[in-house]
C-alpha cells in the first residue's frame, strides 16, 4: 500500500527551524512609530520575545525607547546579556529582594497591588525605584481600582525612595474588537482616575498592539506593542500585511518522507483522514512537541516549495502528514513552511482555534532558531 517513492533525506533527520528576520523587527517598529508619532515606544519582549529570542529581539529593537517584560527574571537576563536602556517589568516584584535588584539594575517596575506598596513603604536604602502605577480600568486582572488609585499614587509620589516622575498605566481587555466600546469605557475610567489626582497629568501608557492599530486616542506618552513588532495582527480577523507589518518568524521543517498512498488509505493517529485518491503524501519533521498546534485540523495550509498544501490527519508529537496533490514535485528533504513568509501565522491560529500569540510563544526547545 505504501512506498512507491519513499526516500530519506541526504542530511538525515533534520528538525524544524524558526528563521528570525531581524530587519522585519526594526521595520515593524518603524510602522509603530508611523502610527503613534508622538508616543514613545516600549517594545514588549516578554516570553522570549514571543518565541523570537529576547536578547536578539532586544538588539534588533534597539531603536525603541525601552523594553517591557513580564517577570523580574526576564529583565535581569537582558541586563546580564548586556542590554542597556530602559526596561519595564509589567508584573512588578513580589518581594523586597527583587525590588532591590530592579533598583540596582535600573529596571522600572509596575505596581499593581497593595502588597507591593507595602514593600516600597518598608524600603529604607538603595537607589530610587522607578515605578509605573497600574489602574484597573475594567479588565479585573491587575491594578488598583480607580477609587483606590489616588491614595496609592499620593503615597508613592511622596516616598523619598521612589524616582520622579511616577508613571500611570492601564491595560485593555478588548482592544482587538472592532467596535471599541469596551476600550472607550476603559479610557474614560483611566482619564477619570488621572483627573482625581489633580494637577498636571503624569506620563501615561495604555496601548498594546491592538490599541496602537485601532485606538489612536489611547496612544498617550508611551505605547506598549508586542505582537505587531513580530509581524502578526492582534485583530480577530486581521492580517499583518493590511497594516504594513512583516512576519519576523518563518517556521519550516523538512519533509522526511514522500510516498504514494492508495485511495482510501487512512493517515495518522485514529485514521481521521483517508486519501480521496491514490496520491502523494509527505511527512514533515514537526509536531506538537515542537509547538505546532495539535488542534490544527486536516486542511490547515502549509507551503511546500512556495505552493499551498494541506495537513492530512492528526498532528502527532514529532510529525505531520501533508497532502501533496498540489505539489507533485515535492521531494524528501524539501522544506515545508508552517507559518511565516507567505503564510500568515494568523491563518494557522484561526484554523487551530487559537491566537497567533500562543503559537509564537509556545515554540518548543527542539526548534532551532536562526537569525539574520
Ligand atoms: C503583553 C502585554 C503588552 C503587549 O501586548 P500585545 O498585544 O502583544 O501588543 C502590553 N501591555 C501589557 C501589560 C502586556 O502584558
mmCIF file of C-alpha atoms and ligand atoms in Angstrom:
data_model
loop_
_atom_site.group_PDB
_atom_site.id
_atom_site.type_symbol
_atom_site.label_atom_id
_atom_site.label_comp_id
_atom_site.label_asym_id
_atom_site.label_seq_id
_atom_site.Cartn_x
_atom_site.Cartn_y
_atom_site.Cartn_z
ATOM 1 C CA UNK A 1 0.000 0.000 0.000
ATOM 2 C CA UNK A 2 2.883 2.407 0.652
ATOM 3 C CA UNK A 3 6.284 3.213 -0.682
ATOM 4 C CA UNK A 4 6.250 3.960 -4.384
ATOM 5 C CA UNK A 5 8.820 6.717 -3.939
ATOM 6 C CA UNK A 6 9.821 6.915 -0.351
ATOM 7 C CA UNK A 7 13.287 8.335 0.099
ATOM 8 C CA UNK A 8 15.278 9.569 3.029
ATOM 9 C CA UNK A 9 16.978 12.956 3.143
ATOM 10 C CA UNK A 10 20.638 13.301 2.374
ATOM 11 C CA UNK A 11 21.215 15.163 5.662
ATOM 12 C CA UNK A 12 19.435 12.545 7.764
ATOM 13 C CA UNK A 13 16.975 13.741 10.397
ATOM 14 C CA UNK A 14 16.930 17.497 10.398
ATOM 15 C CA UNK A 15 14.348 19.162 12.581
ATOM 16 C CA UNK A 16 12.233 22.270 12.474
ATOM 17 C CA UNK A 17 13.803 25.715 12.212
ATOM 18 C CA UNK A 18 12.453 29.137 13.095
ATOM 19 C CA UNK A 19 14.235 31.703 10.942
ATOM 20 C CA UNK A 20 14.096 35.143 12.548
ATOM 21 C CA UNK A 21 14.217 38.118 10.188
ATOM 22 C CA UNK A 22 15.784 40.837 12.322
ATOM 23 C CA UNK A 23 15.158 43.542 9.725
ATOM 24 C CA UNK A 24 11.428 42.769 9.935
ATOM 25 C CA UNK A 25 11.565 43.629 13.641
ATOM 26 C CA UNK A 26 13.086 47.048 13.032
ATOM 27 C CA UNK A 27 10.709 47.740 10.119
ATOM 28 C CA UNK A 28 7.727 46.779 12.245
ATOM 29 C CA UNK A 29 8.994 49.136 14.941
ATOM 30 C CA UNK A 30 9.095 51.876 12.296
ATOM 31 C CA UNK A 31 5.477 51.016 11.451
ATOM 32 C CA UNK A 32 4.566 51.500 15.124
ATOM 33 C CA UNK A 33 6.291 54.882 15.104
ATOM 34 C CA UNK A 34 4.408 55.920 11.982
ATOM 35 C CA UNK A 35 1.119 55.092 13.727
ATOM 36 C CA UNK A 36 1.970 56.686 17.080
ATOM 37 C CA UNK A 37 4.182 59.586 16.088
ATOM 38 C CA UNK A 38 4.118 61.495 19.359
ATOM 39 C CA UNK A 39 4.399 58.496 21.678
ATOM 40 C CA UNK A 40 7.474 56.789 22.947
ATOM 41 C CA UNK A 41 7.654 53.047 22.378
ATOM 42 C CA UNK A 42 8.186 50.300 24.925
ATOM 43 C CA UNK A 43 8.860 47.195 22.830
ATOM 44 C CA UNK A 44 7.416 44.169 24.610
ATOM 45 C CA UNK A 45 9.908 41.279 24.575
ATOM 46 C CA UNK A 46 8.348 39.060 27.248
ATOM 47 C CA UNK A 47 8.159 35.290 26.812
ATOM 48 C CA UNK A 48 11.476 35.193 24.949
ATOM 49 C CA UNK A 49 10.194 37.927 22.643
ATOM 50 C CA UNK A 50 7.121 35.872 21.736
ATOM 51 C CA UNK A 51 9.414 32.981 20.812
ATOM 52 C CA UNK A 52 11.801 35.073 18.699
ATOM 53 C CA UNK A 53 14.653 35.183 21.250
ATOM 54 C CA UNK A 54 14.613 38.004 23.805
ATOM 55 C CA UNK A 55 18.232 39.114 23.530
ATOM 56 C CA UNK A 56 18.379 39.154 19.756
ATOM 57 C CA UNK A 57 14.993 40.873 19.563
ATOM 58 C CA UNK A 58 16.108 43.458 22.143
ATOM 59 C CA UNK A 59 19.150 44.226 19.995
ATOM 60 C CA UNK A 60 17.144 44.374 16.763
ATOM 61 C CA UNK A 61 14.715 46.729 18.511
ATOM 62 C CA UNK A 62 17.421 48.946 19.995
ATOM 63 C CA UNK A 63 15.749 51.988 18.398
ATOM 64 C CA UNK A 64 12.816 51.574 20.792
ATOM 65 C CA UNK A 65 12.670 53.932 23.779
ATOM 66 C CA UNK A 66 12.569 50.976 26.140
ATOM 67 C CA UNK A 67 11.666 47.310 26.524
ATOM 68 C CA UNK A 68 8.994 45.584 28.579
ATOM 69 C CA UNK A 69 8.960 42.059 30.000
ATOM 70 C CA UNK A 70 6.533 40.207 32.270
ATOM 71 C CA UNK A 71 8.820 38.965 35.040
ATOM 72 C CA UNK A 72 11.788 40.181 37.068
ATOM 73 C CA UNK A 73 13.965 37.292 35.880
ATOM 74 C CA UNK A 74 13.385 38.226 32.244
ATOM 75 C CA UNK A 75 14.653 41.764 32.899
ATOM 76 C CA UNK A 76 17.714 40.558 34.778
ATOM 77 C CA UNK A 77 18.536 38.109 31.974
ATOM 78 C CA UNK A 78 18.511 41.003 29.488
ATOM 79 C CA UNK A 79 20.851 43.022 31.716
ATOM 80 C CA UNK A 80 23.171 40.008 32.075
ATOM 81 C CA UNK A 81 23.287 39.785 28.281
ATOM 82 C CA UNK A 82 24.445 43.409 28.185
ATOM 83 C CA UNK A 83 21.161 45.012 27.137
ATOM 84 C CA UNK A 84 21.167 48.587 28.430
ATOM 85 C CA UNK A 85 18.438 51.191 28.324
ATOM 86 C CA UNK A 86 15.033 51.287 29.925
ATOM 87 C CA UNK A 87 13.256 48.050 30.823
ATOM 88 C CA UNK A 88 9.850 47.803 32.484
ATOM 89 C CA UNK A 89 8.708 44.686 34.365
ATOM 90 C CA UNK A 90 4.972 44.521 33.665
ATOM 91 C CA UNK A 91 4.247 42.124 36.537
ATOM 92 C CA UNK A 92 6.323 44.086 39.016
ATOM 93 C CA UNK A 93 8.071 42.485 42.012
ATOM 94 C CA UNK A 94 6.801 40.131 44.714
ATOM 95 C CA UNK A 95 9.450 40.574 47.447
ATOM 96 C CA UNK A 96 11.875 43.226 48.767
ATOM 97 C CA UNK A 97 14.946 41.494 47.313
ATOM 98 C CA UNK A 98 13.514 41.643 43.791
ATOM 99 C CA UNK A 99 12.695 45.314 44.198
ATOM 100 C CA UNK A 100 16.278 45.973 45.298
ATOM 101 C CA UNK A 101 17.639 44.073 42.318
ATOM 102 C CA UNK A 102 15.454 46.070 39.968
ATOM 103 C CA UNK A 103 16.524 49.370 41.516
ATOM 104 C CA UNK A 104 20.211 48.475 41.295
ATOM 105 C CA UNK A 105 19.836 47.331 37.693
ATOM 106 C CA UNK A 106 17.857 50.488 36.795
ATOM 107 C CA UNK A 107 14.823 48.454 35.796
ATOM 108 C CA UNK A 108 11.334 50.013 36.132
ATOM 109 C CA UNK A 109 8.504 48.071 37.759
ATOM 110 C CA UNK A 110 4.732 48.120 37.604
ATOM 111 C CA UNK A 111 2.997 48.449 40.966
ATOM 112 C CA UNK A 112 -0.473 46.934 40.835
ATOM 113 C CA UNK A 113 -1.256 45.597 44.319
ATOM 114 C CA UNK A 114 -1.206 46.725 47.964
ATOM 115 C CA UNK A 115 1.445 44.140 48.905
ATOM 116 C CA UNK A 116 3.850 45.871 46.522
ATOM 117 C CA UNK A 117 3.120 49.262 48.044
ATOM 118 C CA UNK A 118 3.962 47.762 51.439
ATOM 119 C CA UNK A 119 7.308 46.546 50.089
ATOM 120 C CA UNK A 120 8.096 50.027 48.759
ATOM 121 C CA UNK A 121 6.970 51.583 52.067
ATOM 122 C CA UNK A 122 9.374 49.466 54.105
ATOM 123 C CA UNK A 123 12.360 50.183 51.861
ATOM 124 C CA UNK A 124 14.830 52.491 53.549
ATOM 125 C CA UNK A 125 18.042 52.411 51.487
ATOM 126 C CA UNK A 126 19.345 51.863 47.981
ATOM 127 C CA UNK A 127 18.898 53.679 44.695
ATOM 128 C CA UNK A 128 15.449 55.102 43.914
ATOM 129 C CA UNK A 129 12.960 52.785 42.210
ATOM 130 C CA UNK A 130 11.153 53.770 39.025
ATOM 131 C CA UNK A 131 7.513 52.812 39.227
ATOM 132 C CA UNK A 132 4.500 52.626 36.929
ATOM 133 C CA UNK A 133 1.235 52.547 38.878
ATOM 134 C CA UNK A 134 -1.424 50.405 37.259
ATOM 135 C CA UNK A 135 -5.107 51.277 37.302
ATOM 136 C CA UNK A 136 -7.632 48.503 36.781
ATOM 137 C CA UNK A 137 -9.969 50.167 34.309
ATOM 138 C CA UNK A 138 -12.123 47.119 33.697
ATOM 139 C CA UNK A 139 -10.044 44.070 32.883
ATOM 140 C CA UNK A 140 -10.116 42.971 36.532
ATOM 141 C CA UNK A 141 -6.775 41.275 36.370
ATOM 142 C CA UNK A 142 -4.014 43.514 37.789
ATOM 143 C CA UNK A 143 -4.208 47.072 39.064
ATOM 144 C CA UNK A 144 -5.764 49.362 41.659
ATOM 145 C CA UNK A 145 -9.399 50.252 41.370
ATOM 146 C CA UNK A 146 -9.969 53.852 40.261
ATOM 147 C CA UNK A 147 -11.185 54.629 43.786
ATOM 148 C CA UNK A 148 -8.015 53.265 45.482
ATOM 149 C CA UNK A 149 -5.656 54.687 42.882
ATOM 150 C CA UNK A 150 -5.294 58.325 44.079
ATOM 151 C CA UNK A 151 -4.311 57.367 47.607
ATOM 152 C CA UNK A 152 -1.732 54.830 46.385
ATOM 153 C CA UNK A 153 -0.397 57.388 43.942
ATOM 154 C CA UNK A 154 -0.005 60.084 46.606
ATOM 155 C CA UNK A 155 1.809 57.758 48.978
ATOM 156 C CA UNK A 156 4.251 56.534 46.311
ATOM 157 C CA UNK A 157 4.808 60.051 44.958
ATOM 158 C CA UNK A 158 5.703 61.262 48.442
ATOM 159 C CA UNK A 159 8.087 58.389 49.205
ATOM 160 C CA UNK A 160 11.752 59.508 49.083
ATOM 161 C CA UNK A 161 12.862 56.138 47.663
ATOM 162 C CA UNK A 162 10.650 56.476 44.588
ATOM 163 C CA UNK A 163 12.065 58.178 41.475
ATOM 164 C CA UNK A 164 10.164 61.034 39.827
ATOM 165 C CA UNK A 165 8.100 61.122 37.767
ATOM 166 C CA UNK A 166 5.753 58.284 38.595
ATOM 167 C CA UNK A 167 4.057 56.826 35.521
ATOM 168 C CA UNK A 168 0.415 55.789 35.267
ATOM 169 C CA UNK A 169 -0.735 52.862 33.156
ATOM 170 C CA UNK A 170 -3.595 50.501 32.406
ATOM 171 C CA UNK A 171 -4.249 47.575 30.068
ATOM 172 C CA UNK A 172 -7.088 46.899 27.642
ATOM 173 C CA UNK A 173 -9.247 43.787 27.729
ATOM 174 C CA UNK A 174 -10.795 44.029 24.249
ATOM 175 C CA UNK A 175 -8.790 46.410 22.098
ATOM 176 C CA UNK A 176 -8.897 43.811 19.294
ATOM 177 C CA UNK A 177 -12.674 44.140 18.957
ATOM 178 C CA UNK A 178 -13.805 46.320 16.075
ATOM 179 C CA UNK A 179 -16.496 48.365 17.828
ATOM 180 C CA UNK A 180 -14.250 49.631 20.615
ATOM 181 C CA UNK A 181 -16.997 50.240 23.188
ATOM 182 C CA UNK A 182 -15.192 48.392 25.996
ATOM 183 C CA UNK A 183 -11.979 50.224 25.176
ATOM 184 C CA UNK A 184 -13.761 53.595 25.249
ATOM 185 C CA UNK A 185 -15.119 52.844 28.721
ATOM 186 C CA UNK A 186 -11.652 51.848 29.916
ATOM 187 C CA UNK A 187 -10.126 55.057 28.540
ATOM 188 C CA UNK A 188 -12.811 57.121 30.290
ATOM 189 C CA UNK A 189 -12.144 55.391 33.618
ATOM 190 C CA UNK A 190 -8.419 55.951 33.206
ATOM 191 C CA UNK A 191 -8.887 59.635 32.483
ATOM 192 C CA UNK A 192 -11.191 60.000 35.473
ATOM 193 C CA UNK A 193 -8.620 58.295 37.692
ATOM 194 C CA UNK A 194 -5.888 60.675 36.495
ATOM 195 C CA UNK A 195 -8.161 63.698 36.887
ATOM 196 C CA UNK A 196 -8.718 62.709 40.519
ATOM 197 C CA UNK A 197 -5.005 63.292 41.150
ATOM 198 C CA UNK A 198 -5.364 66.988 40.346
ATOM 199 C CA UNK A 199 -2.530 68.957 38.768
ATOM 200 C CA UNK A 200 -0.745 68.210 35.508
ATOM 201 C CA UNK A 201 -1.398 64.696 34.231
ATOM 202 C CA UNK A 202 1.513 62.271 34.745
ATOM 203 C CA UNK A 203 3.169 60.361 31.886
ATOM 204 C CA UNK A 204 0.776 57.590 30.900
ATOM 205 C CA UNK A 205 0.628 54.334 28.964
ATOM 206 C CA UNK A 206 -2.367 52.351 27.762
ATOM 207 C CA UNK A 207 -1.900 50.917 24.298
ATOM 208 C CA UNK A 208 -0.977 47.342 23.368
ATOM 209 C CA UNK A 209 -0.667 46.427 19.676
ATOM 210 C CA UNK A 210 -4.407 46.360 19.074
ATOM 211 C CA UNK A 211 -4.799 49.854 20.509
ATOM 212 C CA UNK A 212 -1.781 51.123 18.574
ATOM 213 C CA UNK A 213 -3.653 49.999 15.450
ATOM 214 C CA UNK A 214 -7.250 50.810 16.385
ATOM 215 C CA UNK A 215 -7.374 53.364 19.220
ATOM 216 C CA UNK A 216 -5.215 56.423 18.462
ATOM 217 C CA UNK A 217 -6.747 58.304 21.389
ATOM 218 C CA UNK A 218 -5.125 55.719 23.662
ATOM 219 C CA UNK A 219 -1.580 56.250 22.395
ATOM 220 C CA UNK A 220 -0.621 58.769 25.126
ATOM 221 C CA UNK A 221 3.036 59.121 26.191
ATOM 222 C CA UNK A 222 4.140 55.506 25.849
ATOM 223 C CA UNK A 223 2.722 52.721 23.663
ATOM 224 C CA UNK A 224 3.476 49.080 24.532
ATOM 225 C CA UNK A 225 3.301 46.969 21.364
ATOM 226 C CA UNK A 226 4.264 43.326 21.425
ATOM 227 C CA UNK A 227 2.671 41.118 18.791
ATOM 228 C CA UNK A 228 2.724 43.651 15.955
ATOM 229 C CA UNK A 229 6.504 44.024 16.276
ATOM 230 C CA UNK A 230 6.758 40.360 15.363
ATOM 231 C CA UNK A 231 4.676 40.948 12.263
ATOM 232 C CA UNK A 232 1.354 39.426 13.274
ATOM 233 C CA UNK A 233 -2.013 41.088 13.666
ATOM 234 C CA UNK A 234 -3.777 41.113 17.031
ATOM 235 C CA UNK A 235 -7.135 41.842 15.419
ATOM 236 C CA UNK A 236 -9.594 38.961 15.421
ATOM 237 C CA UNK A 237 -9.999 38.886 11.644
ATOM 238 C CA UNK A 238 -6.909 40.917 10.796
ATOM 239 C CA UNK A 239 -3.802 40.175 8.808
ATOM 240 C CA UNK A 240 -0.469 41.831 9.471
ATOM 241 C CA UNK A 241 0.110 42.807 5.866
ATOM 242 C CA UNK A 242 -3.000 45.021 5.992
ATOM 243 C CA UNK A 243 -1.024 47.168 8.432
ATOM 244 C CA UNK A 244 2.282 47.007 6.544
ATOM 245 C CA UNK A 245 3.774 44.567 9.050
ATOM 246 C CA UNK A 246 6.113 41.759 8.033
ATOM 247 C CA UNK A 247 6.369 38.384 9.731
ATOM 248 C CA UNK A 248 9.597 38.158 11.702
ATOM 249 C CA UNK A 249 9.491 34.389 12.120
ATOM 250 C CA UNK A 250 9.283 31.746 9.411
ATOM 251 C CA UNK A 251 8.860 28.236 10.778
ATOM 252 C CA UNK A 252 9.942 25.420 8.488
ATOM 253 C CA UNK A 253 10.525 21.676 8.769
ATOM 254 C CA UNK A 254 11.978 19.144 6.352
ATOM 255 C CA UNK A 255 9.941 16.565 4.519
ATOM 256 C CA UNK A 256 11.415 13.341 5.849
ATOM 257 C CA UNK A 257 9.284 11.094 3.668
ATOM 258 C CA UNK A 258 7.365 11.440 0.411
ATOM 259 C CA UNK A 259 5.316 8.476 -0.764
ATOM 260 C CA UNK A 260 2.295 7.441 -2.755
ATOM 261 C CA UNK A 261 -0.694 6.137 -0.834
ATOM 262 C CA UNK A 262 -3.716 4.380 -2.253
ATOM 263 C CA UNK A 263 -7.230 5.705 -2.382
ATOM 264 C CA UNK A 264 -8.971 5.122 0.932
ATOM 265 C CA UNK A 265 -5.765 4.749 2.975
ATOM 266 C CA UNK A 266 -6.211 6.263 6.446
ATOM 267 C CA UNK A 267 -3.473 8.643 7.604
ATOM 268 C CA UNK A 268 -2.170 9.232 11.119
ATOM 269 C CA UNK A 269 -3.484 8.500 14.620
ATOM 270 C CA UNK A 270 -7.103 7.465 14.653
ATOM 271 C CA UNK A 271 -7.161 7.373 10.864
ATOM 272 C CA UNK A 272 -9.243 10.564 10.876
ATOM 273 C CA UNK A 273 -8.353 11.366 7.280
ATOM 274 C CA UNK A 274 -8.455 8.968 4.332
ATOM 275 C CA UNK A 275 -6.874 9.527 0.925
ATOM 276 C CA UNK A 276 -9.586 10.614 -1.508
ATOM 277 C CA UNK A 277 -7.432 9.293 -4.310
ATOM 278 C CA UNK A 278 -4.221 7.446 -4.953
ATOM 279 C CA UNK A 279 -1.951 10.350 -4.236
ATOM 280 C CA UNK A 280 1.368 11.694 -2.995
ATOM 281 C CA UNK A 281 1.710 12.196 0.748
ATOM 282 C CA UNK A 282 4.526 13.944 2.583
ATOM 283 C CA UNK A 283 5.622 13.629 6.182
ATOM 284 C CA UNK A 284 7.372 16.603 7.813
ATOM 285 C CA UNK A 285 9.509 16.570 10.962
ATOM 286 C CA UNK A 286 7.474 18.833 13.191
ATOM 287 C CA UNK A 287 4.777 18.054 15.709
ATOM 288 C CA UNK A 288 3.049 19.310 18.793
ATOM 289 C CA UNK A 289 6.159 18.749 20.917
ATOM 290 C CA UNK A 290 7.733 21.481 18.792
ATOM 291 C CA UNK A 291 4.818 23.822 19.381
ATOM 292 C CA UNK A 292 2.852 23.161 16.217
ATOM 293 C CA UNK A 293 -0.774 23.094 17.436
ATOM 294 C CA UNK A 294 -2.287 19.620 17.778
ATOM 295 C CA UNK A 295 -5.696 21.131 17.127
ATOM 296 C CA UNK A 296 -4.777 22.213 13.603
ATOM 297 C CA UNK A 297 -7.253 20.145 11.561
ATOM 298 C CA UNK A 298 -6.826 18.358 8.239
ATOM 299 C CA UNK A 299 -6.846 21.041 5.587
ATOM 300 C CA UNK A 300 -4.743 23.549 7.574
ATOM 301 C CA UNK A 301 -2.464 25.169 4.982
ATOM 302 C CA UNK A 302 1.305 24.735 4.704
ATOM 303 C CA UNK A 303 3.669 25.794 1.918
ATOM 304 C CA UNK A 304 5.761 23.296 0.002
ATOM 305 C CA UNK A 305 8.134 24.870 -2.498
ATOM 306 C CA UNK A 306 6.023 28.049 -2.380
ATOM 307 C CA UNK A 307 2.790 26.175 -3.172
ATOM 308 C CA UNK A 308 -0.036 25.725 -0.748
ATOM 309 C CA UNK A 309 -0.634 22.214 0.508
ATOM 310 C CA UNK A 310 -2.660 20.971 3.455
ATOM 311 C CA UNK A 311 -2.320 18.911 6.612
ATOM 312 C CA UNK A 312 -3.744 15.399 6.314
ATOM 313 C CA UNK A 313 -4.806 13.660 9.523
ATOM 314 C CA UNK A 314 -3.908 14.460 13.106
ATOM 315 C CA UNK A 315 -0.807 16.343 14.140
ATOM 316 C CA UNK A 316 1.367 13.938 16.118
ATOM 317 C CA UNK A 317 4.154 14.647 18.594
ATOM 318 C CA UNK A 318 7.025 14.742 16.116
ATOM 319 C CA UNK A 319 5.432 14.600 12.678
ATOM 320 C CA UNK A 320 2.681 15.941 10.467
ATOM 321 C CA UNK A 321 1.390 14.404 7.234
ATOM 322 C CA UNK A 322 0.771 16.588 4.200
ATOM 323 C CA UNK A 323 -1.499 16.127 1.224
ATOM 324 C CA UNK A 324 0.867 16.756 -1.693
ATOM 325 C CA UNK A 325 -1.640 16.526 -4.543
ATOM 326 C CA UNK A 326 -0.955 20.154 -5.432
ATOM 327 C CA UNK A 327 2.821 19.712 -5.173
ATOM 328 C CA UNK A 328 3.837 16.838 -7.465
ATOM 329 C CA UNK A 329 7.491 17.958 -7.444
ATOM 330 C CA UNK A 330 7.910 17.711 -3.681
ATOM 331 C CA UNK A 331 10.814 15.537 -2.594
ATOM 332 C CA UNK A 332 12.105 14.314 0.745
ATOM 333 C CA UNK A 333 14.466 16.967 2.036
ATOM 334 C CA UNK A 334 12.377 19.865 0.736
ATOM 335 C CA UNK A 335 11.395 22.288 3.467
ATOM 336 C CA UNK A 336 7.785 22.884 4.397
ATOM 337 C CA UNK A 337 6.744 26.299 5.732
ATOM 338 C CA UNK A 338 4.312 26.015 8.649
ATOM 339 C CA UNK A 339 3.901 29.781 9.083
ATOM 340 C CA UNK A 340 5.752 32.999 8.341
ATOM 341 C CA UNK A 341 6.713 34.438 4.981
ATOM 342 C CA UNK A 342 3.877 33.705 2.553
ATOM 343 C CA UNK A 343 1.687 32.042 5.176
ATOM 344 C CA UNK A 344 0.432 34.310 7.987
ATOM 345 C CA UNK A 345 0.571 32.811 11.467
ATOM 346 C CA UNK A 346 -2.863 34.399 11.995
ATOM 347 C CA UNK A 347 -4.283 31.995 9.410
ATOM 348 C CA UNK A 348 -2.849 28.955 11.185
ATOM 349 C CA UNK A 349 -4.050 30.232 14.558
ATOM 350 C CA UNK A 350 -7.551 30.663 13.201
ATOM 351 C CA UNK A 351 -7.553 27.150 11.731
ATOM 352 C CA UNK A 352 -6.362 25.705 15.050
ATOM 353 C CA UNK A 353 -8.838 27.663 17.171
ATOM 354 C CA UNK A 354 -6.195 29.754 18.905
ATOM 355 C CA UNK A 355 -4.383 33.087 18.564
ATOM 356 C CA UNK A 356 -1.022 33.926 16.995
ATOM 357 C CA UNK A 357 0.353 34.848 20.431
ATOM 358 C CA UNK A 358 0.043 31.268 21.624
ATOM 359 C CA UNK A 359 1.605 29.737 18.524
ATOM 360 C CA UNK A 360 4.632 32.054 18.604
ATOM 361 C CA UNK A 361 5.176 31.900 22.367
ATOM 362 C CA UNK A 362 4.883 28.120 22.605
ATOM 363 C CA UNK A 363 7.548 27.070 20.135
ATOM 364 C CA UNK A 364 9.365 24.157 21.712
ATOM 365 C CA UNK A 365 13.029 23.762 22.620
ATOM 366 C CA UNK A 366 13.649 21.339 19.724
ATOM 367 C CA UNK A 367 13.082 24.141 17.219
ATOM 368 C CA UNK A 368 16.383 25.552 16.053
ATOM 369 C CA UNK A 369 16.357 29.364 15.944
ATOM 370 C CA UNK A 370 18.419 31.079 13.281
ATOM 371 C CA UNK A 371 18.600 34.819 12.773
ATOM 372 C CA UNK A 372 19.687 37.113 10.015
HETATM 373 C C1 LIG B 1 1.844 41.609 26.714
HETATM 374 C C2 LIG B 1 1.485 42.976 27.090
HETATM 375 C C3 LIG B 1 1.520 44.014 26.147
HETATM 376 C C4 LIG B 1 1.751 43.762 24.672
HETATM 377 O O1 LIG B 1 0.572 43.230 24.120
HETATM 378 P P1 LIG B 1 0.419 42.929 22.549
HETATM 379 O O2 LIG B 1 -0.991 42.576 22.390
HETATM 380 O O3 LIG B 1 1.340 41.795 22.241
HETATM 381 O O4 LIG B 1 0.809 44.172 21.843
HETATM 382 C C5 LIG B 1 1.285 45.298 26.589
HETATM 383 N N1 LIG B 1 0.996 45.548 27.889
HETATM 384 C C6 LIG B 1 0.922 44.573 28.815
HETATM 385 C C7 LIG B 1 0.596 44.899 30.226
HETATM 386 C C8 LIG B 1 1.155 43.254 28.451
HETATM 387 O O5 LIG B 1 1.065 42.291 29.364
#
